[in-house]
Amino acid sequence: MWTISLQDRESATWEEIEQSGEIPPSCCNFPVAVCRDKMFVFSGQSGAKITNNLFQFEFAEKVWMRIPTEHLLRGSPPPPQRRYGHTMVAFDRHLYVFGGAADNTLPNELHCYDVDSQSWEVIQPSPDSELPSGRLFHAAAVIADAMYIFGGTVDNNVRSGEMYRFQFSCYPKCTLHEDYGRLFENQQFCDVEFILGEKEERVRGHISIITARCKYLRKKITQARERQRQKEKQDPEEDCQSIQQKQETACGPQKTSRCLPMLDVIIRDAEARPFELLMQFLYTDKIKYPRKGHVQDVLLIMDVYKLALHFKLSRLEQLCVQYIEASVDLQNVLVVCENANKLQLDQLKEHCLNFVVKESHFNQVIMMKEFEHLSSSLIVEIVRRKQQPPIRIHSDQPVDIGTSLVQDMKAYLEGAGRDFCDITLLLDGHPRPAHKAILAARSSYFEAMFRSFMPEDGQVNISIGEMVPSKQAFESLLRYIYYGEVNMPPEDSLYPFNPFITTGQWYLNAQVKVCSPIILYK
């Protein structure tokens, strides 16, 4: 890689960049795009194995990094196929990939990569669009808020002279996952404390989020609440003292009206670190993966995987399996295999055994020091598998990827969370039960209220000055708060939200900004 300064043209000279990190392989016919002071390279034609890897170059540190795809859940949109002769442009927080030759085909899908969420999707153009045919070696450029595509080679090596214009939609992203994640990190308004393992380590959380996402923990919380009610009936005076102590622990000696007694839930078969990662998933639908391939970090994700199996969290199971399978290498395969055998994680053990007995791996693995310390039963299993590999049966059954954060919070608002409501919103005198932690996570107005002057009766009047929004409009607002729904009638988005913003009565993160462009383009 070379660079030249354009500030002083007379003394400008080319200089070679000293690159480090995961440098992409030598290739040609690939595009580059710059987004947020980073340069991105995707796929390309190479004499070596062509991949669909996306690489990112940090200009300041001069470091390359391969963007991982292990966090992408099976069933979600995958990255584009490997290709060459394609184009890639940057607009806002997105990269757009179009065209190119992909395994002897000329696809015409427009792929979009979100730099923030590190996820791919295929753009569905409006029905009245005139779609360009698949092509390669074309040109693409961004002018204002549109992408222009010109020329290229189409079917049968025909050179095209056509130009197409793609109109971008520009609106702030929904911050649903970030808002809930911030709620967990800040530990505000926590109302449940999990007591974990023999060491009795403690992890706090929010009943509303946890019961919406995990049936196992929902049952545990329900049982703990019932025990607490029974205890209150038997000895109310002692229980009041216990509540006061917990309030002082959580909020300090000066108790405020927003402090509630912390519900204790005991889980003996979980340790704090993997449980924290599981909680992170419940709040954000993802986990922050540690260093890929590092033995201790892989073992940590295996502990998370075991919890996911025990708690029946299918989505988390798949995320853990994908990370572990992608992280297994010659340096850690024996440790991972033995740990999978110990924890009775058969799927991961099977993956490790198949990795070990590969022709390119077997001789190296059996010469390792770690191989000598394997249990005799596992050594026998490896040798027998090498001598007589089992017949692989491919199942046509679809993989259960579970429900997403959006799906769970939608069901929670529509009735699944009725038993865990802890605040009542009054709309023209009509009560609407809701959940404080969710409201506080998504609305700065509610967060400020619950932190400073939480009403003693647990009721909040909803109004815009002297005006009261319609029930339909307010339900649209709640749908956005709970699960980021922005598909709503224009009258709903225009009536309640703008007055709340302009009067200073209500502030919702990006509510008006998200809705308005949708209405405009409709």
mmCIF file with all atom_site columns, C-alpha atoms in Angstrom, residues 199-388:
data_model
loop_
_atom_site.group_PDB
_atom_site.id
_atom_site.type_symbol
_atom_site.label_atom_id
_atom_site.label_alt_id
_atom_site.label_comp_id
_atom_site.label_asym_id
_atom_site.label_entity_id
_atom_site.label_seq_id
_atom_site.pdbx_PDB_ins_code
_atom_site.Cartn_x
_atom_site.Cartn_y
_atom_site.Cartn_z
_atom_site.occupancy
_atom_site.B_iso_or_equiv
_atom_site.pdbx_formal_charge
_atom_site.auth_seq_id
_atom_site.auth_comp_id
_atom_site.auth_asym_id
_atom_site.auth_atom_id
_atom_site.pdbx_PDB_model_num
ATOM 1   C CA . LYS A 1 199 ? -19.322 -18.504 45.922 1.00 0.00 ? 199 LYS A CA 1
ATOM 2   C CA . GLU A 1 200 ? -22.697 -16.723 45.909 1.00 0.00 ? 200 GLU A CA 1
ATOM 3   C CA . GLU A 1 201 ? -21.517 -14.076 43.463 1.00 0.00 ? 201 GLU A CA 1
ATOM 4   C CA . ARG A 1 202 ? -24.181 -11.524 42.609 1.00 0.00 ? 202 ARG A CA 1
ATOM 5   C CA . VAL A 1 203 ? -25.405 -10.164 39.272 1.00 0.00 ? 203 VAL A CA 1
ATOM 6   C CA . ARG A 1 204 ? -28.203 -7.612  39.074 1.00 0.00 ? 204 ARG A CA 1
ATOM 7   C CA . GLY A 1 205 ? -30.774 -7.115  36.368 1.00 0.00 ? 205 GLY A CA 1
ATOM 8   C CA . HIS A 1 206 ? -34.288 -6.010  35.470 1.00 0.00 ? 206 HIS A CA 1
ATOM 9   C CA . ILE A 1 207 ? -37.273 -8.309  35.868 1.00 0.00 ? 207 ILE A CA 1
ATOM 10  C CA . SER A 1 208 ? -39.084 -6.916  32.828 1.00 0.00 ? 208 SER A CA 1
ATOM 11  C CA . ILE A 1 209 ? -36.255 -7.581  30.345 1.00 0.00 ? 209 ILE A CA 1
ATOM 12  C CA . ILE A 1 210 ? -35.296 -10.970 31.772 1.00 0.00 ? 210 ILE A CA 1
ATOM 13  C CA . THR A 1 211 ? -38.848 -12.368 31.982 1.00 0.00 ? 211 THR A CA 1
ATOM 14  C CA . ALA A 1 212 ? -39.497 -11.218 28.421 1.00 0.00 ? 212 ALA A CA 1
ATOM 15  C CA . ARG A 1 213 ? -36.508 -13.141 27.052 1.00 0.00 ? 213 ARG A CA 1
ATOM 16  C CA . CYS A 1 214 ? -36.014 -16.309 29.118 1.00 0.00 ? 214 CYS A CA 1
ATOM 17  C CA . LYS A 1 215 ? -38.760 -18.698 30.264 1.00 0.00 ? 215 LYS A CA 1
ATOM 18  C CA . TYR A 1 216 ? -36.405 -20.516 32.646 1.00 0.00 ? 216 TYR A CA 1
ATOM 19  C CA . LEU A 1 217 ? -35.453 -17.327 34.512 1.00 0.00 ? 217 LEU A CA 1
ATOM 20  C CA . ARG A 1 218 ? -39.065 -16.142 34.347 1.00 0.00 ? 218 ARG A CA 1
ATOM 21  C CA . LYS A 1 219 ? -40.068 -19.266 36.269 1.00 0.00 ? 219 LYS A CA 1
ATOM 22  C CA . LYS A 1 220 ? -37.267 -18.719 38.807 1.00 0.00 ? 220 LYS A CA 1
ATOM 23  C CA . ILE A 1 221 ? -38.330 -15.099 39.330 1.00 0.00 ? 221 ILE A CA 1
ATOM 24  C CA . THR A 1 222 ? -41.989 -16.080 39.721 1.00 0.00 ? 222 THR A CA 1
ATOM 25  C CA . GLN A 1 223 ? -41.060 -18.668 42.348 1.00 0.00 ? 223 GLN A CA 1
ATOM 26  C CA . ALA A 1 224 ? -38.880 -16.147 44.218 1.00 0.00 ? 224 ALA A CA 1
ATOM 27  C CA . ARG A 1 225 ? -41.700 -13.586 44.215 1.00 0.00 ? 225 ARG A CA 1
ATOM 28  C CA . GLU A 1 226 ? -44.101 -16.146 45.619 1.00 0.00 ? 226 GLU A CA 1
ATOM 29  C CA . ARG A 1 227 ? -41.641 -17.043 48.403 1.00 0.00 ? 227 ARG A CA 1
ATOM 30  C CA . GLN A 1 228 ? -41.244 -13.358 49.179 1.00 0.00 ? 228 GLN A CA 1
ATOM 31  C CA . ARG A 1 229 ? -45.033 -12.902 49.437 1.00 0.00 ? 229 ARG A CA 1
ATOM 32  C CA . GLN A 1 230 ? -45.314 -15.864 51.779 1.00 0.00 ? 230 GLN A CA 1
ATOM 33  C CA . LYS A 1 231 ? -42.528 -14.464 53.939 1.00 0.00 ? 231 LYS A CA 1
ATOM 34  C CA . GLU A 1 232 ? -44.252 -11.071 54.102 1.00 0.00 ? 232 GLU A CA 1
ATOM 35  C CA . LYS A 1 233 ? -47.442 -12.708 55.360 1.00 0.00 ? 233 LYS A CA 1
ATOM 36  C CA . GLN A 1 234 ? -45.610 -14.688 58.048 1.00 0.00 ? 234 GLN A CA 1
ATOM 37  C CA . ASP A 1 235 ? -43.428 -11.901 59.478 1.00 0.00 ? 235 ASP A CA 1
ATOM 38  C CA . PRO A 1 236 ? -44.211 -8.466  57.979 1.00 0.00 ? 236 PRO A CA 1
ATOM 39  C CA . GLU A 1 237 ? -42.130 -6.496  60.542 1.00 0.00 ? 237 GLU A CA 1
ATOM 40  C CA . GLU A 1 238 ? -38.932 -8.452  59.903 1.00 0.00 ? 238 GLU A CA 1
ATOM 41  C CA . ASP A 1 239 ? -39.532 -8.239  56.172 1.00 0.00 ? 239 ASP A CA 1
ATOM 42  C CA . CYS A 1 240 ? -39.857 -4.434  56.344 1.00 0.00 ? 240 CYS A CA 1
ATOM 43  C CA . GLN A 1 241 ? -36.442 -4.234  58.029 1.00 0.00 ? 241 GLN A CA 1
ATOM 44  C CA . SER A 1 242 ? -34.972 -6.503  55.343 1.00 0.00 ? 242 SER A CA 1
ATOM 45  C CA . ILE A 1 243 ? -36.450 -4.320  52.610 1.00 0.00 ? 243 ILE A CA 1
ATOM 46  C CA . GLN A 1 244 ? -34.993 -1.179  54.199 1.00 0.00 ? 244 GLN A CA 1
ATOM 47  C CA . GLN A 1 245 ? -31.530 -2.755  54.366 1.00 0.00 ? 245 GLN A CA 1
ATOM 48  C CA . LYS A 1 246 ? -31.692 -3.715  50.688 1.00 0.00 ? 246 LYS A CA 1
ATOM 49  C CA . GLN A 1 247 ? -32.853 -0.219  49.752 1.00 0.00 ? 247 GLN A CA 1
ATOM 50  C CA . GLU A 1 248 ? -29.916 1.308   51.604 1.00 0.00 ? 248 GLU A CA 1
ATOM 51  C CA . THR A 1 249 ? -27.535 -1.139  49.937 1.00 0.00 ? 249 THR A CA 1
ATOM 52  C CA . ALA A 1 250 ? -28.864 -0.313  46.482 1.00 0.00 ? 250 ALA A CA 1
ATOM 53  C CA . CYS A 1 251 ? -29.436 3.427   46.896 1.00 0.00 ? 251 CYS A CA 1
ATOM 54  C CA . GLY A 1 252 ? -27.361 4.542   49.868 1.00 0.00 ? 252 GLY A CA 1
ATOM 55  C CA . PRO A 1 253 ? -28.615 5.600   53.304 1.00 0.00 ? 253 PRO A CA 1
ATOM 56  C CA . GLN A 1 254 ? -30.842 8.337   51.829 1.00 0.00 ? 254 GLN A CA 1
ATOM 57  C CA . LYS A 1 255 ? -33.724 6.299   50.453 1.00 0.00 ? 255 LYS A CA 1
ATOM 58  C CA . THR A 1 256 ? -35.689 7.731   47.539 1.00 0.00 ? 256 THR A CA 1
ATOM 59  C CA . SER A 1 257 ? -39.106 6.830   46.213 1.00 0.00 ? 257 SER A CA 1
ATOM 60  C CA . ARG A 1 258 ? -37.630 5.185   43.140 1.00 0.00 ? 258 ARG A CA 1
ATOM 61  C CA . CYS A 1 259 ? -35.886 2.436   45.167 1.00 0.00 ? 259 CYS A CA 1
ATOM 62  C CA . LEU A 1 260 ? -37.642 -0.898  45.303 1.00 0.00 ? 260 LEU A CA 1
ATOM 63  C CA . PRO A 1 261 ? -36.730 -4.008  47.288 1.00 0.00 ? 261 PRO A CA 1
ATOM 64  C CA . MET A 1 262 ? -34.326 -6.217  45.376 1.00 0.00 ? 262 MET A CA 1
ATOM 65  C CA . LEU A 1 263 ? -35.694 -9.667  44.628 1.00 0.00 ? 263 LEU A CA 1
ATOM 66  C CA . ASP A 1 264 ? -33.150 -12.424 45.395 1.00 0.00 ? 264 ASP A CA 1
ATOM 67  C CA . VAL A 1 265 ? -33.038 -15.359 42.957 1.00 0.00 ? 265 VAL A CA 1
ATOM 68  C CA . ILE A 1 266 ? -30.665 -18.241 43.729 1.00 0.00 ? 266 ILE A CA 1
ATOM 69  C CA . ILE A 1 267 ? -29.117 -20.200 40.838 1.00 0.00 ? 267 ILE A CA 1
ATOM 70  C CA . ARG A 1 268 ? -26.597 -22.756 42.077 1.00 0.00 ? 268 ARG A CA 1
ATOM 71  C CA . ASP A 1 269 ? -25.545 -24.184 38.698 1.00 0.00 ? 269 ASP A CA 1
ATOM 72  C CA . ALA A 1 270 ? -24.197 -20.940 37.182 1.00 0.00 ? 270 ALA A CA 1
ATOM 73  C CA . GLU A 1 271 ? -21.021 -18.915 37.647 1.00 0.00 ? 271 GLU A CA 1
ATOM 74  C CA . ALA A 1 272 ? -20.904 -15.132 37.447 1.00 0.00 ? 272 ALA A CA 1
ATOM 75  C CA . ARG A 1 273 ? -18.781 -14.547 34.312 1.00 0.00 ? 273 ARG A CA 1
ATOM 76  C CA . PRO A 1 274 ? -20.698 -16.787 31.879 1.00 0.00 ? 274 PRO A CA 1
ATOM 77  C CA . PHE A 1 275 ? -23.977 -15.659 33.445 1.00 0.00 ? 275 PHE A CA 1
ATOM 78  C CA . GLU A 1 276 ? -23.048 -12.010 32.781 1.00 0.00 ? 276 GLU A CA 1
ATOM 79  C CA . LEU A 1 277 ? -22.494 -12.835 29.105 1.00 0.00 ? 277 LEU A CA 1
ATOM 80  C CA . LEU A 1 278 ? -25.859 -14.590 29.036 1.00 0.00 ? 278 LEU A CA 1
ATOM 81  C CA . MET A 1 279 ? -27.470 -11.486 30.549 1.00 0.00 ? 279 MET A CA 1
ATOM 82  C CA . GLN A 1 280 ? -25.730 -9.346  27.955 1.00 0.00 ? 280 GLN A CA 1
ATOM 83  C CA . PHE A 1 281 ? -27.393 -11.474 25.289 1.00 0.00 ? 281 PHE A CA 1
ATOM 84  C CA . LEU A 1 282 ? -30.840 -11.101 26.884 1.00 0.00 ? 282 LEU A CA 1
ATOM 85  C CA . TYR A 1 283 ? -30.536 -7.317  26.727 1.00 0.00 ? 283 TYR A CA 1
ATOM 86  C CA . THR A 1 284 ? -28.895 -6.910  23.292 1.00 0.00 ? 284 THR A CA 1
ATOM 87  C CA . ASP A 1 285 ? -29.474 -10.134 21.307 1.00 0.00 ? 285 ASP A CA 1
ATOM 88  C CA . LYS A 1 286 ? -25.718 -10.565 20.941 1.00 0.00 ? 286 LYS A CA 1
ATOM 89  C CA . ILE A 1 287 ? -22.604 -11.180 22.982 1.00 0.00 ? 287 ILE A CA 1
ATOM 90  C CA . LYS A 1 288 ? -19.296 -9.370  22.806 1.00 0.00 ? 288 LYS A CA 1
ATOM 91  C CA . TYR A 1 289 ? -16.961 -12.104 21.674 1.00 0.00 ? 289 TYR A CA 1
ATOM 92  C CA . PRO A 1 290 ? -13.557 -12.260 23.353 1.00 0.00 ? 290 PRO A CA 1
ATOM 93  C CA . ARG A 1 291 ? -10.302 -12.928 21.522 1.00 0.00 ? 291 ARG A CA 1
ATOM 94  C CA . LYS A 1 292 ? -10.899 -15.471 18.791 1.00 0.00 ? 292 LYS A CA 1
ATOM 95  C CA . GLY A 1 293 ? -8.999  -18.722 19.302 1.00 0.00 ? 293 GLY A CA 1
ATOM 96  C CA . HIS A 1 294 ? -7.644  -17.908 22.764 1.00 0.00 ? 294 HIS A CA 1
ATOM 97  C CA . VAL A 1 295 ? -8.111  -21.059 24.833 1.00 0.00 ? 295 VAL A CA 1
ATOM 98  C CA . GLN A 1 296 ? -9.507  -19.457 27.992 1.00 0.00 ? 296 GLN A CA 1
ATOM 99  C CA . ASP A 1 297 ? -11.943 -17.342 26.004 1.00 0.00 ? 297 ASP A CA 1
ATOM 100 C CA . VAL A 1 298 ? -13.198 -20.339 24.016 1.00 0.00 ? 298 VAL A CA 1
ATOM 101 C CA . LEU A 1 299 ? -13.723 -22.219 27.288 1.00 0.00 ? 299 LEU A CA 1
ATOM 102 C CA . LEU A 1 300 ? -15.683 -19.233 28.628 1.00 0.00 ? 300 LEU A CA 1
ATOM 103 C CA . ILE A 1 301 ? -18.039 -19.313 25.637 1.00 0.00 ? 301 ILE A CA 1
ATOM 104 C CA . MET A 1 302 ? -18.418 -23.064 26.192 1.00 0.00 ? 302 MET A CA 1
ATOM 105 C CA . ASP A 1 303 ? -19.657 -22.301 29.717 1.00 0.00 ? 303 ASP A CA 1
ATOM 106 C CA . VAL A 1 304 ? -22.106 -19.801 28.220 1.00 0.00 ? 304 VAL A CA 1
ATOM 107 C CA . TYR A 1 305 ? -23.213 -22.477 25.761 1.00 0.00 ? 305 TYR A CA 1
ATOM 108 C CA . LYS A 1 306 ? -23.889 -24.912 28.590 1.00 0.00 ? 306 LYS A CA 1
ATOM 109 C CA . LEU A 1 307 ? -26.033 -22.282 30.329 1.00 0.00 ? 307 LEU A CA 1
ATOM 110 C CA . ALA A 1 308 ? -27.880 -21.603 27.068 1.00 0.00 ? 308 ALA A CA 1
ATOM 111 C CA . LEU A 1 309 ? -28.705 -25.308 26.779 1.00 0.00 ? 309 LEU A CA 1
ATOM 112 C CA . HIS A 1 310 ? -29.854 -25.435 30.404 1.00 0.00 ? 310 HIS A CA 1
ATOM 113 C CA . PHE A 1 311 ? -31.966 -22.278 30.079 1.00 0.00 ? 311 PHE A CA 1
ATOM 114 C CA . LYS A 1 312 ? -33.291 -23.357 26.640 1.00 0.00 ? 312 LYS A CA 1
ATOM 115 C CA . LEU A 1 313 ? -32.100 -20.224 24.825 1.00 0.00 ? 313 LEU A CA 1
ATOM 116 C CA . SER A 1 314 ? -31.906 -21.522 21.248 1.00 0.00 ? 314 SER A CA 1
ATOM 117 C CA . ARG A 1 315 ? -30.652 -18.281 19.766 1.00 0.00 ? 315 ARG A CA 1
ATOM 118 C CA . LEU A 1 316 ? -27.779 -18.033 22.230 1.00 0.00 ? 316 LEU A CA 1
ATOM 119 C CA . GLU A 1 317 ? -26.958 -21.717 21.646 1.00 0.00 ? 317 GLU A CA 1
ATOM 120 C CA . GLN A 1 318 ? -26.460 -21.048 17.937 1.00 0.00 ? 318 GLN A CA 1
ATOM 121 C CA . LEU A 1 319 ? -24.325 -17.957 18.544 1.00 0.00 ? 319 LEU A CA 1
ATOM 122 C CA . CYS A 1 320 ? -22.033 -19.879 20.910 1.00 0.00 ? 320 CYS A CA 1
ATOM 123 C CA . VAL A 1 321 ? -21.708 -22.869 18.580 1.00 0.00 ? 321 VAL A CA 1
ATOM 124 C CA . GLN A 1 322 ? -20.829 -20.641 15.636 1.00 0.00 ? 322 GLN A CA 1
ATOM 125 C CA . TYR A 1 323 ? -18.156 -18.805 17.622 1.00 0.00 ? 323 TYR A CA 1
ATOM 126 C CA . ILE A 1 324 ? -16.598 -21.977 19.049 1.00 0.00 ? 324 ILE A CA 1
ATOM 127 C CA . GLU A 1 325 ? -16.567 -23.842 15.728 1.00 0.00 ? 325 GLU A CA 1
ATOM 128 C CA . ALA A 1 326 ? -14.951 -20.836 14.037 1.00 0.00 ? 326 ALA A CA 1
ATOM 129 C CA . SER A 1 327 ? -12.368 -20.548 16.845 1.00 0.00 ? 327 SER A CA 1
ATOM 130 C CA . VAL A 1 328 ? -11.188 -24.166 16.957 1.00 0.00 ? 328 VAL A CA 1
ATOM 131 C CA . ASP A 1 329 ? -7.656  -24.507 15.573 1.00 0.00 ? 329 ASP A CA 1
ATOM 132 C CA . LEU A 1 330 ? -4.601  -26.739 15.982 1.00 0.00 ? 330 LEU A CA 1
ATOM 133 C CA . GLN A 1 331 ? -3.484  -24.901 19.120 1.00 0.00 ? 331 GLN A CA 1
ATOM 134 C CA . ASN A 1 332 ? -6.704  -25.302 21.094 1.00 0.00 ? 332 ASN A CA 1
ATOM 135 C CA . VAL A 1 333 ? -8.626  -28.226 19.580 1.00 0.00 ? 333 VAL A CA 1
ATOM 136 C CA . LEU A 1 334 ? -7.547  -30.810 22.191 1.00 0.00 ? 334 LEU A CA 1
ATOM 137 C CA . VAL A 1 335 ? -8.370  -28.557 25.149 1.00 0.00 ? 335 VAL A CA 1
ATOM 138 C CA . VAL A 1 336 ? -11.752 -27.676 23.628 1.00 0.00 ? 336 VAL A CA 1
ATOM 139 C CA . CYS A 1 337 ? -12.465 -31.329 22.820 1.00 0.00 ? 337 CYS A CA 1
ATOM 140 C CA . GLU A 1 338 ? -11.652 -32.517 26.337 1.00 0.00 ? 338 GLU A CA 1
ATOM 141 C CA . ASN A 1 339 ? -13.733 -29.754 27.899 1.00 0.00 ? 339 ASN A CA 1
ATOM 142 C CA . ALA A 1 340 ? -16.660 -30.541 25.591 1.00 0.00 ? 340 ALA A CA 1
ATOM 143 C CA . ASN A 1 341 ? -16.371 -34.192 26.616 1.00 0.00 ? 341 ASN A CA 1
ATOM 144 C CA . LYS A 1 342 ? -16.324 -33.220 30.294 1.00 0.00 ? 342 LYS A CA 1
ATOM 145 C CA . LEU A 1 343 ? -19.351 -30.903 29.954 1.00 0.00 ? 343 LEU A CA 1
ATOM 146 C CA . GLN A 1 344 ? -21.195 -33.451 27.772 1.00 0.00 ? 344 GLN A CA 1
ATOM 147 C CA . LEU A 1 345 ? -21.511 -30.977 24.904 1.00 0.00 ? 345 LEU A CA 1
ATOM 148 C CA . ASP A 1 346 ? -21.845 -33.598 22.197 1.00 0.00 ? 346 ASP A CA 1
ATOM 149 C CA . GLN A 1 347 ? -22.215 -31.263 19.212 1.00 0.00 ? 347 GLN A CA 1
ATOM 150 C CA . LEU A 1 348 ? -18.982 -29.432 19.991 1.00 0.00 ? 348 LEU A CA 1
ATOM 151 C CA . LYS A 1 349 ? -17.163 -32.661 20.790 1.00 0.00 ? 349 LYS A CA 1
ATOM 152 C CA . GLU A 1 350 ? -18.218 -34.045 17.406 1.00 0.00 ? 350 GLU A CA 1
ATOM 153 C CA . HIS A 1 351 ? -16.888 -30.952 15.650 1.00 0.00 ? 351 HIS A CA 1
ATOM 154 C CA . CYS A 1 352 ? -13.525 -31.245 17.445 1.00 0.00 ? 352 CYS A CA 1
ATOM 155 C CA . LEU A 1 353 ? -13.162 -34.955 16.649 1.00 0.00 ? 353 LEU A CA 1
ATOM 156 C CA . ASN A 1 354 ? -13.842 -34.328 12.964 1.00 0.00 ? 354 ASN A CA 1
ATOM 157 C CA . PHE A 1 355 ? -11.274 -31.525 13.028 1.00 0.00 ? 355 PHE A CA 1
ATOM 158 C CA . VAL A 1 356 ? -8.615  -33.760 14.622 1.00 0.00 ? 356 VAL A CA 1
ATOM 159 C CA . VAL A 1 357 ? -8.946  -36.694 12.192 1.00 0.00 ? 357 VAL A CA 1
ATOM 160 C CA . LYS A 1 358 ? -8.623  -34.566 9.050  1.00 0.00 ? 358 LYS A CA 1
ATOM 161 C CA . GLU A 1 359 ? -5.658  -35.631 6.914  1.00 0.00 ? 359 GLU A CA 1
ATOM 162 C CA . SER A 1 360 ? -4.047  -32.199 7.197  1.00 0.00 ? 360 SER A CA 1
ATOM 163 C CA . HIS A 1 361 ? -4.418  -32.113 11.004 1.00 0.00 ? 361 HIS A CA 1
ATOM 164 C CA . PHE A 1 362 ? -4.067  -35.636 12.398 1.00 0.00 ? 362 PHE A CA 1
ATOM 165 C CA . ASN A 1 363 ? -0.285  -36.092 12.369 1.00 0.00 ? 363 ASN A CA 1
ATOM 166 C CA . GLN A 1 364 ? 0.318   -32.658 13.894 1.00 0.00 ? 364 GLN A CA 1
ATOM 167 C CA . VAL A 1 365 ? -2.269  -33.186 16.634 1.00 0.00 ? 365 VAL A CA 1
ATOM 168 C CA . ILE A 1 366 ? -1.042  -36.581 17.841 1.00 0.00 ? 366 ILE A CA 1
ATOM 169 C CA . MET A 1 367 ? 2.523   -35.235 18.154 1.00 0.00 ? 367 MET A CA 1
ATOM 170 C CA . MET A 1 368 ? 1.444   -32.469 20.525 1.00 0.00 ? 368 MET A CA 1
ATOM 171 C CA . LYS A 1 369 ? 2.264   -32.576 24.230 1.00 0.00 ? 369 LYS A CA 1
ATOM 172 C CA . GLU A 1 370 ? -1.417  -32.054 25.068 1.00 0.00 ? 370 GLU A CA 1
ATOM 173 C CA . PHE A 1 371 ? -2.332  -35.285 23.278 1.00 0.00 ? 371 PHE A CA 1
ATOM 174 C CA . GLU A 1 372 ? -0.349  -37.298 25.836 1.00 0.00 ? 372 GLU A CA 1
ATOM 175 C CA . HIS A 1 373 ? -2.481  -35.899 28.666 1.00 0.00 ? 373 HIS A CA 1
ATOM 176 C CA . LEU A 1 374 ? -5.871  -36.661 27.134 1.00 0.00 ? 374 LEU A CA 1
ATOM 177 C CA . SER A 1 375 ? -8.086  -39.146 28.909 1.00 0.00 ? 375 SER A CA 1
ATOM 178 C CA . SER A 1 376 ? -7.573  -42.696 27.632 1.00 0.00 ? 376 SER A CA 1
ATOM 179 C CA . SER A 1 377 ? -11.207 -42.980 26.536 1.00 0.00 ? 377 SER A CA 1
ATOM 180 C CA . LEU A 1 378 ? -10.897 -39.867 24.373 1.00 0.00 ? 378 LEU A CA 1
ATOM 181 C CA . ILE A 1 379 ? -7.642  -41.099 22.796 1.00 0.00 ? 379 ILE A CA 1
ATOM 182 C CA . VAL A 1 380 ? -9.332  -44.397 21.930 1.00 0.00 ? 380 VAL A CA 1
ATOM 183 C CA . GLU A 1 381 ? -12.259 -42.519 20.407 1.00 0.00 ? 381 GLU A CA 1
ATOM 184 C CA . ILE A 1 382 ? -9.924  -40.406 18.239 1.00 0.00 ? 382 ILE A CA 1
ATOM 185 C CA . VAL A 1 383 ? -7.959  -43.442 17.001 1.00 0.00 ? 383 VAL A CA 1
ATOM 186 C CA . ARG A 1 384 ? -11.112 -45.403 16.189 1.00 0.00 ? 384 ARG A CA 1
ATOM 187 C CA . ARG A 1 385 ? -12.629 -42.458 14.354 1.00 0.00 ? 385 ARG A CA 1
ATOM 188 C CA . LYS A 1 386 ? -9.479  -42.117 12.270 1.00 0.00 ? 386 LYS A CA 1
ATOM 189 C CA . GLN A 1 387 ? -9.557  -45.820 11.402 1.00 0.00 ? 387 GLN A CA 1
ATOM 190 C CA . GLN A 1 388 ? -13.282 -45.962 10.722 1.00 0.00 ? 388 GLN A CA 1
#
